[in-house]
Amino acid sequence: MKKWIIASPPSLIDLCLSLVSSRLELFCVKLADGSLCLREPLIFPQELADQLLCKMATEGLLNDSTVGIFRSCQQLRLRRACIRTARISAEAFQRALCPHRLLELDASRVNADLTITDILRGLSANKGLRETLQRLVLNGLTMSSLEEPSRRCFSSLQGLRALSISNVDFYDSGLADVCSLPRLESLDISNTSVTNLTPLLGLKAKLRYLTMHQLKRLEMTTAQLLAVLSQLEGLQHLDISDDKQFTSDVARQLLETPGILPALVSLDVSGRKQVTDTAVRAFVEERPGMTFMGLLATDAGFSEFLSGEGSLKVTGEANETQICEALRRYSEREGFVREALFHLFSLTHVMEKARPDILKLVALGMKNHPTTLNVQLAASACVFNLTKQDLAFGMPVRLLGSVTQLLLEAMKTFPNHQQLQKNCLLSLCSDRILQEVPFNRFDAAKLVMQWLCNHEDQNMQRMAVAIISILAAKLSTEQTAQLGAELFIVKQLLHIVRQKTSQGTVDATLKFTLSALWNLTDESPTTCRHFIENQGLELFIKVLESFPSESSIQQKVLGLLNNIAEVGELHAELMVQGFLDHIRSLLHSPEVEVSYFAAGILAHLTSRGETVWTLDLPLRATLLEQLHSAILKWPTPECEMVAYRSFNPFFPLLECFQTPGVQLWAAWAMQHVCSKNAARYCSMLLEEGGLRQLEAVRSHPDTHSDVRRLAESILDSLHRHRAPLRSVSCKHKCDQKSCPWVNTMGHI
Ligand SMILES: *[C@@H]1O[C@H](CO)[C@@H](O)[C@H](O)[C@H]1NC(C)=O
Ligand SMILES: *[C@@H]1O[C@H](CO)[C@@H](O)[C@H](O)[C@H]1NC(C)=O
Ligand SMILES: *[C@@H]1O[C@H](CO)[C@@H](O)[C@H](O)[C@H]1NC(C)=O
Ligand SMILES: *[C@@H]1O[C@H](CO)[C@@H](O)[C@H](O)[C@H]1NC(C)=O
Ligand SMILES: CC(=O)N[C@H]1CO[C@H](CO)[C@@H](O)[C@@H]1O
């Protein structure tokens, strides 16, 4: 059994570096020019300095201000500097990084205004560096700014052994300059504008690694090209892959040239046509030391000896091993990533076990090509299949968390692409992901909501409201309020309820929509107001009347109306005769869930006296009496009927000594949740100052005996809950039972 590295927690060093880099200003003072400088005269171990820089760069925290801490070469000594994707100016680069005695610099994909010319000028200004710098990675950079033509300046870095300048506007003149470097062993000129490779002969004796993926401008015949290559006798690694699928037969000819490149151990011809297994076999047999063959998107790779299982690693599409190797090696090459994902997808149809190792590779491809539609499409389809139903439970949460975040990014980047949105929604719609995985639920709810507003596809609509209803229950009160405050959300959800009601259909979509509205109105007066303003009350009365025997519908509708009734300013809106009559009749429902919520609405409304009831004080008195006697008849429900975010809505009710019916409802509700889920609610009640409130009720001379009895019972629970040392196991454990809709999704 393999152990997946990804399942392990992050290392302590990693956590510390993340913390330090995200709170840098705590450890620093700001200099006059805005750059930071460490406050204490600490001296970091050298490796740690490299790691800190790398962390800051990869987390997007490296800029002109923060890079300032590296100006002090005594405190933070850099040797292997990585500033990938950083955003820094030429001046900051020069002042903070060039004084170090660097062995390596990786500046891939830094901002366009830090050019290769700037970097080379900065580096060669340090005399020592000209000798010591061994490895330089400048992938995806701008060669020079427009006003300043590039000069030949690689040749000043005499110590350089490895140079990588892929995806750069780099021409033949640059190549001649580079090929005069006396110690260069490794060169990557992929996707540059080089037309002629003859200058490589200057490196004949030393060159070990040559990577030239996709040389789009090459103007050499196959014979000329092979004539140059065949003289690079020390070459061990050669990459002539090409995802543009040119018709050149250089790969075939190379494989069929006897004795060429005898020292080769690794050859990549992915994307080249006319490659056959027979030719590859002959080539490999002639070189028993071969450890790698790149054969993705060729016609080869299907023979047993190329399975990729042994010491010869192979990229290709013949089986999982080859495909995974491709995803690993080509993660930065968009065309190959798409190709490999495409083949991976057909494999995922038959996967029965959770494969975090593969999911991780898919995530890597997504992360590296966030704006490439074809990659995101194929990747999201793979994610869905790899995390479907029970498979998700075999994946580590941290991995699922980052994959979910990537799916959300894709949804944001391609808001109008139907299939992509569909793939992402299908993947999101998983019990495991929605309930247990850390990701930005607020963002997710907004994205799904936006999608819902623009689409009417029935299956997808059901899924979207299911997701929203679960997310809404997990958001903080502030977040639900913020979400619900967007008018279009309430409107859209009410629109769905209206449709379903007029069709007379009770289905999962209706139930999820009602749950979502219930949760979104919870402790959110703005959402409640939107509900009223969009004729929600009339609609909900209609729902109550349309489905009188569906207690799960009645319960959700009444739960939401409770939320509305909690908002004092909206009471006047609820004083509608028809509404009051209906709620009053439900008070006598045999279902305790229904009666409970009906009573809640009446308790909130009757807790207010004169202002609301001026004309009908006798009705109020009758309702209070009915409320009181209904509550006394309730049996103890078997399970938790409702989840509350706080007890704040209950405290004002407990203070209504003139209306014992109101107090009784609040006390009953508190007692109910505290007895069903003591761990959650007793702690919550204690934190919110419930002890004092309840003691006041118990000792008040006007307290009704029914209310006092309940208050005492809750106080007992609180004391019992506080008595034992609170053990860790107190924490409320998630109910693991699978939501029924997860299985019903299967056939979409
Ligand atoms: C540099 O990054 C830090 C951390 O992200 C940020 O607080 C600061 O505002 C940035 N400064 C500049 C000049 O961009
Ligand atoms: C190839 O290099 C050019 C710059 O010369 C760049 O704009 C382009 O994105 C690169 N292509 C790929 C696939 O990275
Ligand atoms: C890959 O294919 C070879 C045959 O070509 C087979 O022996 C090997 O088991 C396959 N590996 C996997 C993981 O499917
Ligand atoms: C993967 O997706 C395809 C197409 O949606 C489907 O036919 C296949 O059954 C799925 N595989 C799994 C394991 O869910
Ligand atoms: C706080 C709140 O309103 N929670 C509800 C959210 O929706 C679920 C599902 O209907 C209810 O069980 C919760 O009580």
PDB file of N, CA, C and O and ligand atoms in Angstrom, residues 473 515 518-519 522 556 563 642-645, ligand 5:
ATOM      1  N   ALA A 473     -26.378  26.978   5.007  1.00  0.00           N
ATOM      2  CA  ALA A 473     -26.408  26.561   6.406  1.00  0.00           C
ATOM      3  C   ALA A 473     -25.027  26.644   7.039  1.00  0.00           C
ATOM      4  O   ALA A 473     -24.892  26.630   8.254  1.00  0.00           O
ATOM      5  N   SER A 515     -35.319  25.291   1.819  1.00  0.00           N
ATOM      6  CA  SER A 515     -34.262  25.233   2.847  1.00  0.00           C
ATOM      7  C   SER A 515     -33.314  26.403   2.691  1.00  0.00           C
ATOM      8  O   SER A 515     -32.895  27.014   3.683  1.00  0.00           O
ATOM      9  N   TRP A 518     -34.876  29.502   3.906  1.00  0.00           N
ATOM     10  CA  TRP A 518     -34.956  29.416   5.364  1.00  0.00           C
ATOM     11  C   TRP A 518     -33.623  29.848   5.979  1.00  0.00           C
ATOM     12  O   TRP A 518     -33.558  30.707   6.850  1.00  0.00           O
ATOM     13  N   ASN A 519     -32.551  29.258   5.461  1.00  0.00           N
ATOM     14  CA  ASN A 519     -31.242  29.587   6.016  1.00  0.00           C
ATOM     15  C   ASN A 519     -30.807  31.013   5.707  1.00  0.00           C
ATOM     16  O   ASN A 519     -30.158  31.666   6.516  1.00  0.00           O
ATOM     17  N   ASP A 522     -32.262  33.593   8.035  1.00  0.00           N
ATOM     18  CA  ASP A 522     -31.955  33.420   9.448  1.00  0.00           C
ATOM     19  C   ASP A 522     -31.110  34.580   9.977  1.00  0.00           C
ATOM     20  O   ASP A 522     -30.021  34.830   9.482  1.00  0.00           O
ATOM     21  N   LYS A 556     -40.538  23.796   6.629  1.00  0.00           N
ATOM     22  CA  LYS A 556     -39.574  24.753   6.077  1.00  0.00           C
ATOM     23  C   LYS A 556     -40.211  26.135   5.896  1.00  0.00           C
ATOM     24  O   LYS A 556     -39.602  27.160   6.208  1.00  0.00           O
ATOM     25  N   ASN A 563     -38.370  33.273  10.958  1.00  0.00           N
ATOM     26  CA  ASN A 563     -37.282  34.239  10.783  1.00  0.00           C
ATOM     27  C   ASN A 563     -37.836  35.625  10.487  1.00  0.00           C
ATOM     28  O   ASN A 563     -37.329  36.630  10.993  1.00  0.00           O
ATOM     29  N   VAL A 642     -34.659  21.751  14.365  1.00  0.00           N
ATOM     30  CA  VAL A 642     -34.175  22.988  13.780  1.00  0.00           C
ATOM     31  C   VAL A 642     -32.763  23.259  14.287  1.00  0.00           C
ATOM     32  O   VAL A 642     -32.386  22.767  15.341  1.00  0.00           O
ATOM     33  N   ALA A 643     -31.998  23.981  13.487  1.00  0.00           N
ATOM     34  CA  ALA A 643     -30.674  24.391  13.931  1.00  0.00           C
ATOM     35  C   ALA A 643     -30.682  25.902  14.122  1.00  0.00           C
ATOM     36  O   ALA A 643     -31.175  26.626  13.272  1.00  0.00           O
ATOM     37  N   TYR A 644     -30.169  26.366  15.263  1.00  0.00           N
ATOM     38  CA  TYR A 644     -30.097  27.810  15.492  1.00  0.00           C
ATOM     39  C   TYR A 644     -28.648  28.271  15.486  1.00  0.00           C
ATOM     40  O   TYR A 644     -27.757  27.549  15.919  1.00  0.00           O
ATOM     41  N   ARG A 645     -28.446  29.470  14.988  1.00  0.00           N
ATOM     42  CA  ARG A 645     -27.102  30.035  14.950  1.00  0.00           C
ATOM     43  C   ARG A 645     -26.737  30.676  16.273  1.00  0.00           C
ATOM     44  O   ARG A 645     -25.568  30.807  16.613  1.00  0.00           O
TER      45      ARG A 645
HETATM   46  C1  LIG B   5     -30.208  28.239  10.834  1.00  0.00           C
HETATM   47  C2  LIG B   5     -31.183  27.575   9.924  1.00  0.00           C
HETATM   48  O1  LIG B   5     -32.131  28.175   9.449  1.00  0.00           O
HETATM   49  N1  LIG B   5     -30.902  26.344   9.625  1.00  0.00           N
HETATM   50  C3  LIG B   5     -31.728  25.540   8.771  1.00  0.00           C
HETATM   51  C4  LIG B   5     -31.109  25.490   7.377  1.00  0.00           C
HETATM   52  O2  LIG B   5     -31.763  24.530   6.584  1.00  0.00           O
HETATM   53  C5  LIG B   5     -31.725  23.212   7.132  1.00  0.00           C
HETATM   54  C6  LIG B   5     -32.335  22.283   6.123  1.00  0.00           C
HETATM   55  O3  LIG B   5     -33.654  22.606   5.855  1.00  0.00           O
HETATM   56  C7  LIG B   5     -32.465  23.188   8.463  1.00  0.00           C
HETATM   57  O4  LIG B   5     -32.398  21.903   9.020  1.00  0.00           O
HETATM   58  C8  LIG B   5     -31.789  24.159   9.391  1.00  0.00           C
HETATM   59  O5  LIG B   5     -32.496  24.218  10.587  1.00  0.00           O
END
